[in-house]
């Protein structure tokens, strides 16, 4: 099965699955830390709330809108960068 | 490349595609952009490759019929998936980002951005593991797989029953459905609903009852705490307060138009279609998409205006009755929330922060001093409640004027979008 890498940890995904969906199925509910200090997590699931931002290839993307690709390196959003 | 400027449709759900078909039938070129990877919108979210659909036969028939009509238009309709709408400026220039990135002036614009879910603020609603019912349902539709652990559904509205029934069918019934209203208390009034509503609702209830899922009417989920690796929900029931432990909590307090960040633009013929114009659900979205698409085509081609859609009027009446059946005093409880309850999820602004602005804060104070509705979600999840708290006697208070962008745009995306507006008569 294909995997993405969450902080280096392999997470399996179904073809076409979003980062959010694959991470939740792997038990990863906390996706980082928002500038408010609150943990980041999936909330609306359809690209409206910006709650599930993660870092891929040096930029912020919504985990719920971004499809998994094999070997994709995904990191938590640490709140250091204003969004 | 299209030889003529296309009509741009934002949203490849029922309303957007129905509008696209009508525009294409009139001979116009149509470009449909959607930020999802496949058409379907929220209601008809399609299963991933190799996953069986969890949609009902009625739902599948509705969607297949629409997709057949789209395909019949051939090259007149182009789909740009993975393509987000950034906004439209005063000159009629539209920014698309993502796979179909471009900056251009379409011939006209159809906004069919669907609904947003309404979720009332409650202590603990920002905890990981708490999401909207629609969010949970989207994953069910794509994967036909229920989430792990004990799922609690809470809030108000028919979606909770539908989602509960789907979870049950997939082998993981919710531990309870917490409904603030008393929709089953007046069965005679419910008989005024269209037959399709009644059969759908009865089917959900039968499945839930068979699985022994408790549906708790007149009950409010008032707070959530994280405790010992689980979520502990405080429920206000007609017979007193009790706690319910769960692993996942899905909240839903109805739907509203997802019309944030969508200003009108005098330089561009523009219509709104479906839930983004008026949140009336799937049945109305299809009819409204057709009606708005046909009306825009007539306007662009100088033809007589078609009659308004009778189906939309029927669905409006049905939705008024659905809302009446689910009526509850939840909104009145807003002012009684604990002061540290977060209202603005993006910037962590609380009820205390709102009160610190003093009595009768102006729009400007709410936004510039209070930072409400100024975060990355553009107020989609706080503006309604903040406006209601700030002006409790206004019937439909609004916070702020519509302004673009419709969503945060990365500078890299702005630079990456090819500018096709050069030389346009702006």
GROMACS .gro file of C-alpha atoms in nm:
model
  509
    1UNK     CA    1   0.000   0.000   0.000
    2UNK     CA    2   0.114   0.352  -0.074
    3UNK     CA    3   0.213   0.577   0.213
    4UNK     CA    4   0.267   0.941   0.294
    5UNK     CA    5   0.515   1.046   0.561
    6UNK     CA    6   0.381   1.229   0.867
    7UNK     CA    7   0.685   1.373   1.047
    8UNK     CA    8   0.873   1.084   0.889
    9UNK     CA    9   0.622   0.819   0.997
   10UNK     CA   10   0.467   0.617   0.711
   11UNK     CA   11   0.086   0.654   0.694
   12UNK     CA   12  -0.100   0.433   0.445
   13UNK     CA   13  -0.363   0.585   0.215
   14UNK     CA   14  -0.629   0.478  -0.031
   15UNK     CA   15  -0.575   0.618  -0.384
   16UNK     CA   16  -0.736   0.962  -0.401
   17UNK     CA   17  -0.773   0.996  -0.023
   18UNK     CA   18  -0.712   1.335   0.140
   19UNK     CA   19  -0.429   1.392   0.387
   20UNK     CA   20  -0.689   1.460   0.656
   21UNK     CA   21  -0.871   1.132   0.598
   22UNK     CA   22  -0.553   0.921   0.594
   23UNK     CA   23  -0.418   1.089   0.906
   24UNK     CA   24  -0.743   1.050   1.100
   25UNK     CA   25  -0.765   0.681   1.005
   26UNK     CA   26  -0.411   0.639   1.137
   27UNK     CA   27  -0.522   0.793   1.467
   28UNK     CA   28  -0.353   1.129   1.408
   29UNK     CA   29  -0.609   1.385   1.526
   30UNK     CA   30  -0.375   1.669   1.625
   31UNK     CA   31  -0.228   1.821   1.310
   32UNK     CA   32  -0.020   2.094   1.468
   33UNK     CA   33  -0.054   2.408   1.669
   34UNK     CA   34  -0.246   2.714   1.558
   35UNK     CA   35  -0.115   3.068   1.626
   36UNK     CA   36  -0.370   3.081   1.910
   37UNK     CA   37  -0.191   2.793   2.083
   38UNK     CA   38  -0.488   2.563   2.021
   39UNK     CA   39  -0.419   2.226   1.861
   40UNK     CA   40  -0.496   2.212   1.489
   41UNK     CA   41  -0.751   1.950   1.384
   42UNK     CA   42  -1.000   1.869   1.112
   43UNK     CA   43  -1.327   2.052   1.172
   44UNK     CA   44  -1.533   2.132   0.860
   45UNK     CA   45  -1.369   1.875   0.632
   46UNK     CA   46  -1.452   2.066   0.313
   47UNK     CA   47  -1.203   2.351   0.292
   48UNK     CA   48  -1.397   2.624   0.472
   49UNK     CA   49  -1.248   2.653   0.822
   50UNK     CA   50  -0.869   2.644   0.759
   51UNK     CA   51  -0.839   2.442   1.081
   52UNK     CA   52  -0.649   2.150   0.928
   53UNK     CA   53  -0.356   2.340   0.775
   54UNK     CA   54  -0.040   2.129   0.745
   55UNK     CA   55   0.295   2.192   0.582
   56UNK     CA   56   0.379   2.018   0.253
   57UNK     CA   57   0.681   2.113   0.047
   58UNK     CA   58   0.739   2.432   0.244
   59UNK     CA   59   0.388   2.570   0.217
   60UNK     CA   60   0.060   2.549   0.405
   61UNK     CA   61  -0.219   2.341   0.257
   62UNK     CA   62  -0.559   2.229   0.385
   63UNK     CA   63  -0.523   1.862   0.479
   64UNK     CA   64  -0.890   1.805   0.393
   65UNK     CA   65  -0.847   1.927   0.033
   66UNK     CA   66  -0.504   1.786  -0.049
   67UNK     CA   67  -0.488   1.439  -0.199
   68UNK     CA   68  -0.218   1.202  -0.072
   69UNK     CA   69   0.070   1.122  -0.307
   70UNK     CA   70   0.319   0.842  -0.247
   71UNK     CA   71   0.612   0.961  -0.041
   72UNK     CA   72   0.462   1.303   0.027
   73UNK     CA   73   0.636   1.461   0.329
   74UNK     CA   74   0.379   1.617   0.560
   75UNK     CA   75   0.460   1.819   0.871
   76UNK     CA   76   0.254   1.988   1.141
   77UNK     CA   77   0.191   2.360   1.126
   78UNK     CA   78   0.374   2.500   1.425
   79UNK     CA   79   0.208   2.837   1.459
   80UNK     CA   80   0.532   3.027   1.399
   81UNK     CA   81   0.405   3.158   1.070
   82UNK     CA   82   0.107   3.386   1.060
   83UNK     CA   83  -0.158   3.259   0.823
   84UNK     CA   84  -0.821   2.647  -2.559
   85UNK     CA   85  -1.167   2.783  -2.578
   86UNK     CA   86  -1.215   3.026  -2.862
   87UNK     CA   87  -1.475   3.234  -2.677
   88UNK     CA   88  -1.468   3.357  -2.321
   89UNK     CA   89  -1.639   3.094  -2.106
   90UNK     CA   90  -1.906   3.144  -1.846
   91UNK     CA   91  -1.737   3.043  -1.521
   92UNK     CA   92  -1.926   2.826  -1.273
   93UNK     CA   93  -1.780   2.795  -0.922
   94UNK     CA   94  -1.881   2.464  -0.769
   95UNK     CA   95  -1.925   2.122  -0.933
   96UNK     CA   96  -2.214   2.012  -0.713
   97UNK     CA   97  -2.581   1.982  -0.804
   98UNK     CA   98  -2.651   2.352  -0.854
   99UNK     CA   99  -2.327   2.434  -1.039
  100UNK     CA  100  -2.348   2.146  -1.284
  101UNK     CA  101  -2.722   2.191  -1.340
  102UNK     CA  102  -2.653   2.557  -1.426
  103UNK     CA  103  -2.363   2.454  -1.650
  104UNK     CA  104  -2.588   2.219  -1.847
  105UNK     CA  105  -2.847   2.492  -1.909
  106UNK     CA  106  -2.579   2.741  -2.018
  107UNK     CA  107  -2.419   2.485  -2.250
  108UNK     CA  108  -2.759   2.391  -2.396
  109UNK     CA  109  -2.799   2.756  -2.488
  110UNK     CA  110  -2.474   2.727  -2.686
  111UNK     CA  111  -2.239   2.895  -2.438
  112UNK     CA  112  -1.894   2.770  -2.340
  113UNK     CA  113  -1.880   2.680  -1.970
  114UNK     CA  114  -1.585   2.629  -1.737
  115UNK     CA  115  -1.672   2.465  -1.403
  116UNK     CA  116  -1.413   2.502  -1.124
  117UNK     CA  117  -1.421   2.317  -0.793
  118UNK     CA  118  -1.160   2.280  -0.521
  119UNK     CA  119  -1.242   1.910  -0.474
  120UNK     CA  120  -1.074   1.641  -0.683
  121UNK     CA  121  -1.398   1.509  -0.830
  122UNK     CA  122  -1.742   1.654  -0.904
  123UNK     CA  123  -2.021   1.590  -0.652
  124UNK     CA  124  -2.015   1.876  -0.408
  125UNK     CA  125  -2.087   1.792  -0.046
  126UNK     CA  126  -2.414   1.607  -0.103
  127UNK     CA  127  -2.298   1.387  -0.389
  128UNK     CA  128  -1.941   1.339  -0.276
  129UNK     CA  129  -1.824   1.040  -0.482
  130UNK     CA  130  -1.653   0.730  -0.342
  131UNK     CA  131  -1.280   0.694  -0.404
  132UNK     CA  132  -1.176   0.454  -0.683
  133UNK     CA  133  -1.257   0.097  -0.583
  134UNK     CA  134  -1.490   0.201  -0.298
  135UNK     CA  135  -1.861   0.114  -0.317
  136UNK     CA  136  -2.106   0.401  -0.296
  137UNK     CA  137  -2.304   0.450   0.024
  138UNK     CA  138  -2.556   0.671  -0.157
  139UNK     CA  139  -2.922   0.568  -0.173
  140UNK     CA  140  -3.077   0.462  -0.504
  141UNK     CA  141  -3.263   0.794  -0.524
  142UNK     CA  142  -2.941   0.988  -0.468
  143UNK     CA  143  -2.753   0.782  -0.726
  144UNK     CA  144  -3.029   0.829  -0.983
  145UNK     CA  145  -3.027   1.207  -0.931
  146UNK     CA  146  -2.650   1.232  -0.968
  147UNK     CA  147  -2.617   0.989  -1.260
  148UNK     CA  148  -2.891   1.179  -1.445
  149UNK     CA  149  -2.707   1.508  -1.400
  150UNK     CA  150  -2.368   1.365  -1.503
  151UNK     CA  151  -2.525   1.214  -1.817
  152UNK     CA  152  -2.661   1.558  -1.904
  153UNK     CA  153  -2.315   1.712  -1.845
  154UNK     CA  154  -2.145   1.455  -2.067
  155UNK     CA  155  -2.406   1.508  -2.339
  156UNK     CA  156  -2.279   1.866  -2.373
  157UNK     CA  157  -1.935   1.737  -2.473
  158UNK     CA  158  -1.670   2.004  -2.516
  159UNK     CA  159  -1.907   2.288  -2.426
  160UNK     CA  160  -1.851   2.206  -2.056
  161UNK     CA  161  -1.496   2.188  -1.919
  162UNK     CA  162  -1.435   2.074  -1.561
  163UNK     CA  163  -1.140   2.219  -1.370
  164UNK     CA  164  -1.108   2.009  -1.055
  165UNK     CA  165  -0.861   2.081  -0.774
  166UNK     CA  166  -0.915   2.446  -0.865
  167UNK     CA  167  -1.013   2.698  -0.597
  168UNK     CA  168  -1.194   3.028  -0.643
  169UNK     CA  169  -0.994   3.316  -0.497
  170UNK     CA  170  -1.242   3.589  -0.572
  171UNK     CA  171  -1.359   3.847  -0.823
  172UNK     CA  172  -1.242   4.209  -0.824
  173UNK     CA  173  -1.430   4.523  -0.925
  174UNK     CA  174  -1.320   4.489  -1.288
  175UNK     CA  175  -1.468   4.141  -1.322
  176UNK     CA  176  -1.131   3.965  -1.313
  177UNK     CA  177  -1.150   3.626  -1.143
  178UNK     CA  178  -0.861   3.449  -0.972
  179UNK     CA  179  -0.849   3.070  -0.980
  180UNK     CA  180  -0.572   2.887  -0.793
  181UNK     CA  181  -0.455   2.527  -0.788
  182UNK     CA  182  -0.464   2.288  -1.084
  183UNK     CA  183  -0.651   2.527  -1.314
  184UNK     CA  184  -0.482   2.845  -1.193
  185UNK     CA  185  -0.549   3.158  -1.401
  186UNK     CA  186  -0.645   3.522  -1.368
  187UNK     CA  187  -0.904   3.606  -1.633
  188UNK     CA  188  -1.231   3.777  -1.712
  189UNK     CA  189  -1.506   3.524  -1.775
  190UNK     CA  190  -1.812   3.618  -1.978
  191UNK     CA  191  -2.028   3.571  -1.669
  192UNK     CA  192  -2.007   3.408  -1.330
  193UNK     CA  193  -2.226   3.150  -1.155
  194UNK     CA  194  -2.155   3.113  -0.785
  195UNK     CA  195  -2.264   2.769  -0.667
  196UNK     CA  196  -2.044   2.730  -0.363
  197UNK     CA  197  -2.302   2.535  -0.164
  198UNK     CA  198  -2.370   2.555   0.205
  199UNK     CA  199  -2.167   2.600   0.517
  200UNK     CA  200  -2.252   2.406   0.828
  201UNK     CA  201  -2.376   2.606   1.123
  202UNK     CA  202  -2.221   2.496   1.451
  203UNK     CA  203  -2.302   2.683   1.769
  204UNK     CA  204  -2.005   2.763   1.990
  205UNK     CA  205  -1.980   2.549   2.302
  206UNK     CA  206  -1.695   2.501   2.549
  207UNK     CA  207  -1.466   2.236   2.400
  208UNK     CA  208  -1.588   2.264   2.041
  209UNK     CA  209  -1.230   2.326   1.926
  210UNK     CA  210  -1.095   1.999   2.070
  211UNK     CA  211  -0.937   1.746   1.832
  212UNK     CA  212  -1.191   1.469   1.769
  213UNK     CA  213  -1.475   1.721   1.751
  214UNK     CA  214  -1.578   1.802   1.395
  215UNK     CA  215  -1.886   1.889   1.194
  216UNK     CA  216  -2.134   1.618   1.099
  217UNK     CA  217  -2.075   1.709   0.735
  218UNK     CA  218  -1.702   1.655   0.776
  219UNK     CA  219  -1.757   1.305   0.914
  220UNK     CA  220  -2.014   1.230   0.645
  221UNK     CA  221  -1.780   1.340   0.366
  222UNK     CA  222  -1.526   1.078   0.472
  223UNK     CA  223  -1.799   0.812   0.496
  224UNK     CA  224  -1.906   0.885   0.141
  225UNK     CA  225  -1.551   0.866   0.006
  226UNK     CA  226  -1.436   0.557   0.197
  227UNK     CA  227  -1.755   0.369   0.299
  228UNK     CA  228  -1.573   0.317   0.628
  229UNK     CA  229  -1.693   0.435   0.970
  230UNK     CA  230  -1.452   0.608   1.209
  231UNK     CA  231  -1.294   0.416   1.495
  232UNK     CA  232  -1.441   0.439   1.843
  233UNK     CA  233  -1.764   0.567   1.993
  234UNK     CA  234  -1.928   0.838   1.784
  235UNK     CA  235  -2.171   1.089   1.936
  236UNK     CA  236  -2.385   1.306   1.707
  237UNK     CA  237  -2.524   1.630   1.847
  238UNK     CA  238  -2.693   1.955   1.753
  239UNK     CA  239  -3.009   1.982   1.550
  240UNK     CA  240  -3.142   1.895   1.208
  241UNK     CA  241  -3.227   1.605   0.979
  242UNK     CA  242  -2.861   1.554   0.883
  243UNK     CA  243  -2.797   1.400   1.227
  244UNK     CA  244  -3.051   1.123   1.159
  245UNK     CA  245  -2.918   1.064   0.807
  246UNK     CA  246  -2.559   1.040   0.930
  247UNK     CA  247  -2.664   0.819   1.222
  248UNK     CA  248  -2.841   0.581   0.985
  249UNK     CA  249  -2.536   0.568   0.754
  250UNK     CA  250  -2.304   0.490   1.044
  251UNK     CA  251  -2.545   0.217   1.155
  252UNK     CA  252  -2.554   0.065   0.808
  253UNK     CA  253  -2.174   0.057   0.804
  254UNK     CA  254  -2.173  -0.137   1.131
  255UNK     CA  255  -2.086   0.138   1.377
  256UNK     CA  256  -2.407   0.295   1.509
  257UNK     CA  257  -2.356   0.621   1.699
  258UNK     CA  258  -2.381   0.586   2.077
  259UNK     CA  259  -2.657   0.849   2.072
  260UNK     CA  260  -2.808   1.128   1.865
  261UNK     CA  261  -2.856   1.445   2.068
  262UNK     CA  262  -3.126   1.664   1.908
  263UNK     CA  263  -3.202   2.004   2.058
  264UNK     CA  264  -3.548   2.018   1.899
  265UNK     CA  265  -3.844   1.785   1.931
  266UNK     CA  266  -3.899   1.691   1.566
  267UNK     CA  267  -4.112   1.384   1.644
  268UNK     CA  268  -4.332   1.552   1.902
  269UNK     CA  269  -4.586   1.669   1.644
  270UNK     CA  270  -4.637   1.384   1.396
  271UNK     CA  271  -4.947   1.546   1.247
  272UNK     CA  272  -4.756   1.862   1.157
  273UNK     CA  273  -4.482   1.647   1.001
  274UNK     CA  274  -4.742   1.503   0.763
  275UNK     CA  275  -4.731   1.835   0.581
  276UNK     CA  276  -4.386   1.741   0.447
  277UNK     CA  277  -4.345   1.605   0.094
  278UNK     CA  278  -4.376   1.225   0.078
  279UNK     CA  279  -4.009   1.186  -0.018
  280UNK     CA  280  -3.904   1.359   0.308
  281UNK     CA  281  -4.131   1.133   0.512
  282UNK     CA  282  -4.012   0.806   0.355
  283UNK     CA  283  -3.648   0.912   0.385
  284UNK     CA  284  -3.690   1.013   0.750
  285UNK     CA  285  -3.890   0.701   0.838
  286UNK     CA  286  -3.619   0.485   0.682
  287UNK     CA  287  -3.350   0.651   0.895
  288UNK     CA  288  -3.556   0.622   1.213
  289UNK     CA  289  -3.639   0.256   1.149
  290UNK     CA  290  -3.272   0.170   1.103
  291UNK     CA  291  -3.170   0.363   1.416
  292UNK     CA  292  -3.447   0.208   1.624
  293UNK     CA  293  -3.359  -0.144   1.507
  294UNK     CA  294  -2.998  -0.087   1.615
  295UNK     CA  295  -3.114   0.056   1.949
  296UNK     CA  296  -2.958   0.399   1.892
  297UNK     CA  297  -3.096   0.645   2.149
  298UNK     CA  298  -3.234   0.960   1.984
  299UNK     CA  299  -3.253   1.219   2.262
  300UNK     CA  300  -3.495   1.504   2.182
  301UNK     CA  301  -3.501   1.842   2.358
  302UNK     CA  302  -3.143   1.772   2.465
  303UNK     CA  303  -2.851   2.012   2.425
  304UNK     CA  304  -2.484   1.923   2.415
  305UNK     CA  305  -2.361   2.215   2.626
  306UNK     CA  306  -1.991   2.143   2.675
  307UNK     CA  307  -1.713   1.900   2.583
  308UNK     CA  308  -1.407   1.814   2.790
  309UNK     CA  309  -1.106   1.600   2.708
  310UNK     CA  310  -1.060   1.348   2.985
  311UNK     CA  311  -0.849   1.031   3.007
  312UNK     CA  312  -0.804   1.000   2.632
  313UNK     CA  313  -1.176   1.041   2.561
  314UNK     CA  314  -1.423   1.323   2.507
  315UNK     CA  315  -1.676   1.387   2.782
  316UNK     CA  316  -1.994   1.563   2.666
  317UNK     CA  317  -2.226   1.741   2.907
  318UNK     CA  318  -2.587   1.694   2.801
  319UNK     CA  319  -2.874   1.914   2.918
  320UNK     CA  320  -3.175   1.682   2.905
  321UNK     CA  321  -3.537   1.760   2.999
  322UNK     CA  322  -3.475   1.560   3.318
  323UNK     CA  323  -3.141   1.715   3.413
  324UNK     CA  324  -2.772   1.727   3.336
  325UNK     CA  325  -2.575   1.412   3.252
  326UNK     CA  326  -2.240   1.326   3.096
  327UNK     CA  327  -2.171   1.105   2.798
  328UNK     CA  328  -1.827   0.971   2.710
  329UNK     CA  329  -1.731   0.937   2.342
  330UNK     CA  330  -1.425   0.914   2.117
  331UNK     CA  331  -1.557   1.130   1.834
  332UNK     CA  332  -1.820   1.401   1.843
  333UNK     CA  333  -1.988   1.537   1.530
  334UNK     CA  334  -2.174   1.868   1.568
  335UNK     CA  335  -2.436   2.017   1.338
  336UNK     CA  336  -2.680   2.302   1.396
  337UNK     CA  337  -2.819   2.339   1.046
  338UNK     CA  338  -2.691   2.485   0.720
  339UNK     CA  339  -2.661   2.835   0.576
  340UNK     CA  340  -2.543   2.973   0.242
  341UNK     CA  341  -2.165   2.957   0.196
  342UNK     CA  342  -2.167   3.311   0.062
  343UNK     CA  343  -1.878   3.457   0.263
  344UNK     CA  344  -1.633   3.659   0.056
  345UNK     CA  345  -1.860   3.669  -0.249
  346UNK     CA  346  -1.926   4.034  -0.328
  347UNK     CA  347  -2.145   4.136  -0.621
  348UNK     CA  348  -1.953   4.275  -0.915
  349UNK     CA  349  -2.129   4.527  -1.140
  350UNK     CA  350  -1.871   4.467  -1.416
  351UNK     CA  351  -1.971   4.103  -1.456
  352UNK     CA  352  -2.308   3.934  -1.510
  353UNK     CA  353  -2.338   3.717  -1.201
  354UNK     CA  354  -2.591   3.481  -1.045
  355UNK     CA  355  -2.593   3.262  -0.738
  356UNK     CA  356  -2.743   2.916  -0.752
  357UNK     CA  357  -2.837   2.645  -0.504
  358UNK     CA  358  -2.751   2.647  -0.134
  359UNK     CA  359  -2.512   2.939  -0.178
  360UNK     CA  360  -2.812   3.156  -0.280
  361UNK     CA  361  -3.063   3.005  -0.037
  362UNK     CA  362  -2.989   2.695   0.172
  363UNK     CA  363  -3.278   2.466   0.080
  364UNK     CA  364  -3.100   2.133   0.034
  365UNK     CA  365  -3.027   1.896  -0.251
  366UNK     CA  366  -3.369   1.877  -0.413
  367UNK     CA  367  -3.391   2.253  -0.448
  368UNK     CA  368  -3.024   2.288  -0.553
  369UNK     CA  369  -3.079   2.090  -0.871
  370UNK     CA  370  -3.391   2.286  -0.967
  371UNK     CA  371  -3.235   2.620  -0.869
  372UNK     CA  372  -2.920   2.544  -1.068
  373UNK     CA  373  -3.130   2.477  -1.375
  374UNK     CA  374  -3.339   2.790  -1.320
  375UNK     CA  375  -3.044   3.023  -1.255
  376UNK     CA  376  -2.845   2.875  -1.543
  377UNK     CA  377  -3.137   2.919  -1.783
  378UNK     CA  378  -3.201   3.273  -1.659
  379UNK     CA  379  -2.835   3.373  -1.703
  380UNK     CA  380  -2.825   3.222  -2.051
  381UNK     CA  381  -3.137   3.418  -2.148
  382UNK     CA  382  -2.983   3.738  -2.009
  383UNK     CA  383  -2.654   3.687  -2.195
  384UNK     CA  384  -2.824   3.600  -2.523
  385UNK     CA  385  -3.096   3.864  -2.497
  386UNK     CA  386  -3.377   3.611  -2.486
  387UNK     CA  387  -3.698   3.622  -2.282
  388UNK     CA  388  -3.660   3.521  -1.917
  389UNK     CA  389  -3.777   3.170  -1.828
  390UNK     CA  390  -4.034   3.113  -1.552
  391UNK     CA  391  -3.901   3.070  -1.196
  392UNK     CA  392  -3.867   2.712  -1.072
  393UNK     CA  393  -4.181   2.582  -0.903
  394UNK     CA  394  -3.973   2.310  -0.736
  395UNK     CA  395  -3.768   2.570  -0.548
  396UNK     CA  396  -4.089   2.722  -0.409
  397UNK     CA  397  -4.209   2.376  -0.299
  398UNK     CA  398  -3.876   2.299  -0.133
  399UNK     CA  399  -3.875   2.637   0.043
  400UNK     CA  400  -4.212   2.552   0.200
  401UNK     CA  401  -4.085   2.207   0.299
  402UNK     CA  402  -3.769   2.352   0.456
  403UNK     CA  403  -3.972   2.606   0.656
  404UNK     CA  404  -4.169   2.315   0.802
  405UNK     CA  405  -3.851   2.111   0.870
  406UNK     CA  406  -3.708   2.411   1.057
  407UNK     CA  407  -4.031   2.453   1.255
  408UNK     CA  408  -4.028   2.084   1.354
  409UNK     CA  409  -3.669   2.119   1.478
  410UNK     CA  410  -3.727   2.453   1.652
  411UNK     CA  411  -3.549   2.490   1.986
  412UNK     CA  412  -3.416   2.758   2.222
  413UNK     CA  413  -3.048   2.688   2.152
  414UNK     CA  414  -2.969   3.032   2.014
  415UNK     CA  415  -3.108   3.191   2.331
  416UNK     CA  416  -2.846   2.993   2.525
  417UNK     CA  417  -2.559   3.174   2.350
  418UNK     CA  418  -2.555   3.461   2.599
  419UNK     CA  419  -2.544   3.213   2.888
  420UNK     CA  420  -2.224   3.045   2.766
  421UNK     CA  421  -1.924   3.060   3.002
  422UNK     CA  422  -1.719   3.373   2.932
  423UNK     CA  423  -1.409   3.185   2.820
  424UNK     CA  424  -1.600   2.998   2.547
  425UNK     CA  425  -1.420   3.048   2.217
  426UNK     CA  426  -1.639   3.213   1.952
  427UNK     CA  427  -1.375   3.273   1.684
  428UNK     CA  428  -1.193   2.946   1.621
  429UNK     CA  429  -0.927   3.107   1.398
  430UNK     CA  430  -0.795   3.361   1.646
  431UNK     CA  431  -0.923   3.216   1.973
  432UNK     CA  432  -1.148   3.512   2.055
  433UNK     CA  433  -1.387   3.442   2.340
  434UNK     CA  434  -1.719   3.565   2.472
  435UNK     CA  435  -1.523   3.764   2.732
  436UNK     CA  436  -1.332   3.933   2.447
  437UNK     CA  437  -1.665   4.026   2.292
  438UNK     CA  438  -1.803   4.165   2.620
  439UNK     CA  439  -1.484   4.366   2.670
  440UNK     CA  440  -1.590   4.577   2.370
  441UNK     CA  441  -1.870   4.721   2.583
  442UNK     CA  442  -2.243   4.744   2.521
  443UNK     CA  443  -2.371   4.769   2.163
  444UNK     CA  444  -2.039   4.732   1.979
  445UNK     CA  445  -2.036   4.860   1.622
  446UNK     CA  446  -1.942   4.645   1.326
  447UNK     CA  447  -1.609   4.822   1.314
  448UNK     CA  448  -1.537   4.760   1.682
  449UNK     CA  449  -1.630   4.393   1.650
  450UNK     CA  450  -1.395   4.346   1.360
  451UNK     CA  451  -1.105   4.583   1.413
  452UNK     CA  452  -1.089   4.585   1.794
  453UNK     CA  453  -1.245   4.246   1.865
  454UNK     CA  454  -1.087   4.065   1.567
  455UNK     CA  455  -1.411   3.873   1.521
  456UNK     CA  456  -1.476   3.746   1.170
  457UNK     CA  457  -1.123   3.853   1.070
  458UNK     CA  458  -0.951   3.515   1.079
  459UNK     CA  459  -0.857   3.269   0.808
  460UNK     CA  460  -1.210   3.124   0.776
  461UNK     CA  461  -1.343   3.475   0.700
  462UNK     CA  462  -1.606   3.447   0.971
  463UNK     CA  463  -1.777   3.140   0.832
  464UNK     CA  464  -1.789   2.984   1.179
  465UNK     CA  465  -1.821   3.281   1.414
  466UNK     CA  466  -1.983   3.578   1.235
  467UNK     CA  467  -2.339   3.454   1.274
  468UNK     CA  468  -2.306   3.402   1.650
  469UNK     CA  469  -2.104   3.715   1.718
  470UNK     CA  470  -2.355   3.925   1.525
  471UNK     CA  471  -2.642   3.770   1.719
  472UNK     CA  472  -2.471   3.825   2.054
  473UNK     CA  473  -2.383   4.185   1.964
  474UNK     CA  474  -2.733   4.269   1.838
  475UNK     CA  475  -2.970   4.025   2.007
  476UNK     CA  476  -3.282   4.215   1.902
  477UNK     CA  477  -3.202   4.225   1.530
  478UNK     CA  478  -3.375   3.952   1.335
  479UNK     CA  479  -3.093   3.865   1.093
  480UNK     CA  480  -2.781   4.050   1.205
  481UNK     CA  481  -2.478   4.034   0.978
  482UNK     CA  482  -2.116   4.107   1.054
  483UNK     CA  483  -1.916   4.294   0.794
  484UNK     CA  484  -1.962   4.345   0.423
  485UNK     CA  485  -1.876   4.084   0.162
  486UNK     CA  486  -1.520   4.131   0.040
  487UNK     CA  487  -1.280   3.917  -0.153
  488UNK     CA  488  -1.076   3.696  -0.133
  489UNK     CA  489  -1.315   3.410  -0.075
  490UNK     CA  490  -1.036   3.217   0.096
  491UNK     CA  491  -0.674   3.274   0.199
  492UNK     CA  492  -0.448   3.287  -0.106
  493UNK     CA  493  -0.077   3.206  -0.090
  494UNK     CA  494   0.147   3.466  -0.254
  495UNK     CA  495   0.301   3.177  -0.451
  496UNK     CA  496  -0.046   3.098  -0.593
  497UNK     CA  497  -0.102   3.460  -0.683
  498UNK     CA  498   0.227   3.465  -0.874
  499UNK     CA  499   0.162   3.126  -1.036
  500UNK     CA  500  -0.174   3.219  -1.190
  501UNK     CA  501  -0.121   3.318  -1.555
  502UNK     CA  502  -0.259   3.669  -1.608
  503UNK     CA  503  -0.491   3.663  -1.907
  504UNK     CA  504  -0.646   4.000  -1.836
  505UNK     CA  505  -0.381   4.204  -2.022
  506UNK     CA  506  -0.542   4.386  -2.311
  507UNK     CA  507  -0.895   4.318  -2.184
  508UNK     CA  508  -1.124   4.619  -2.200
  509UNK     CA  509  -1.137   4.656  -1.820
   0.00000   0.00000   0.00000
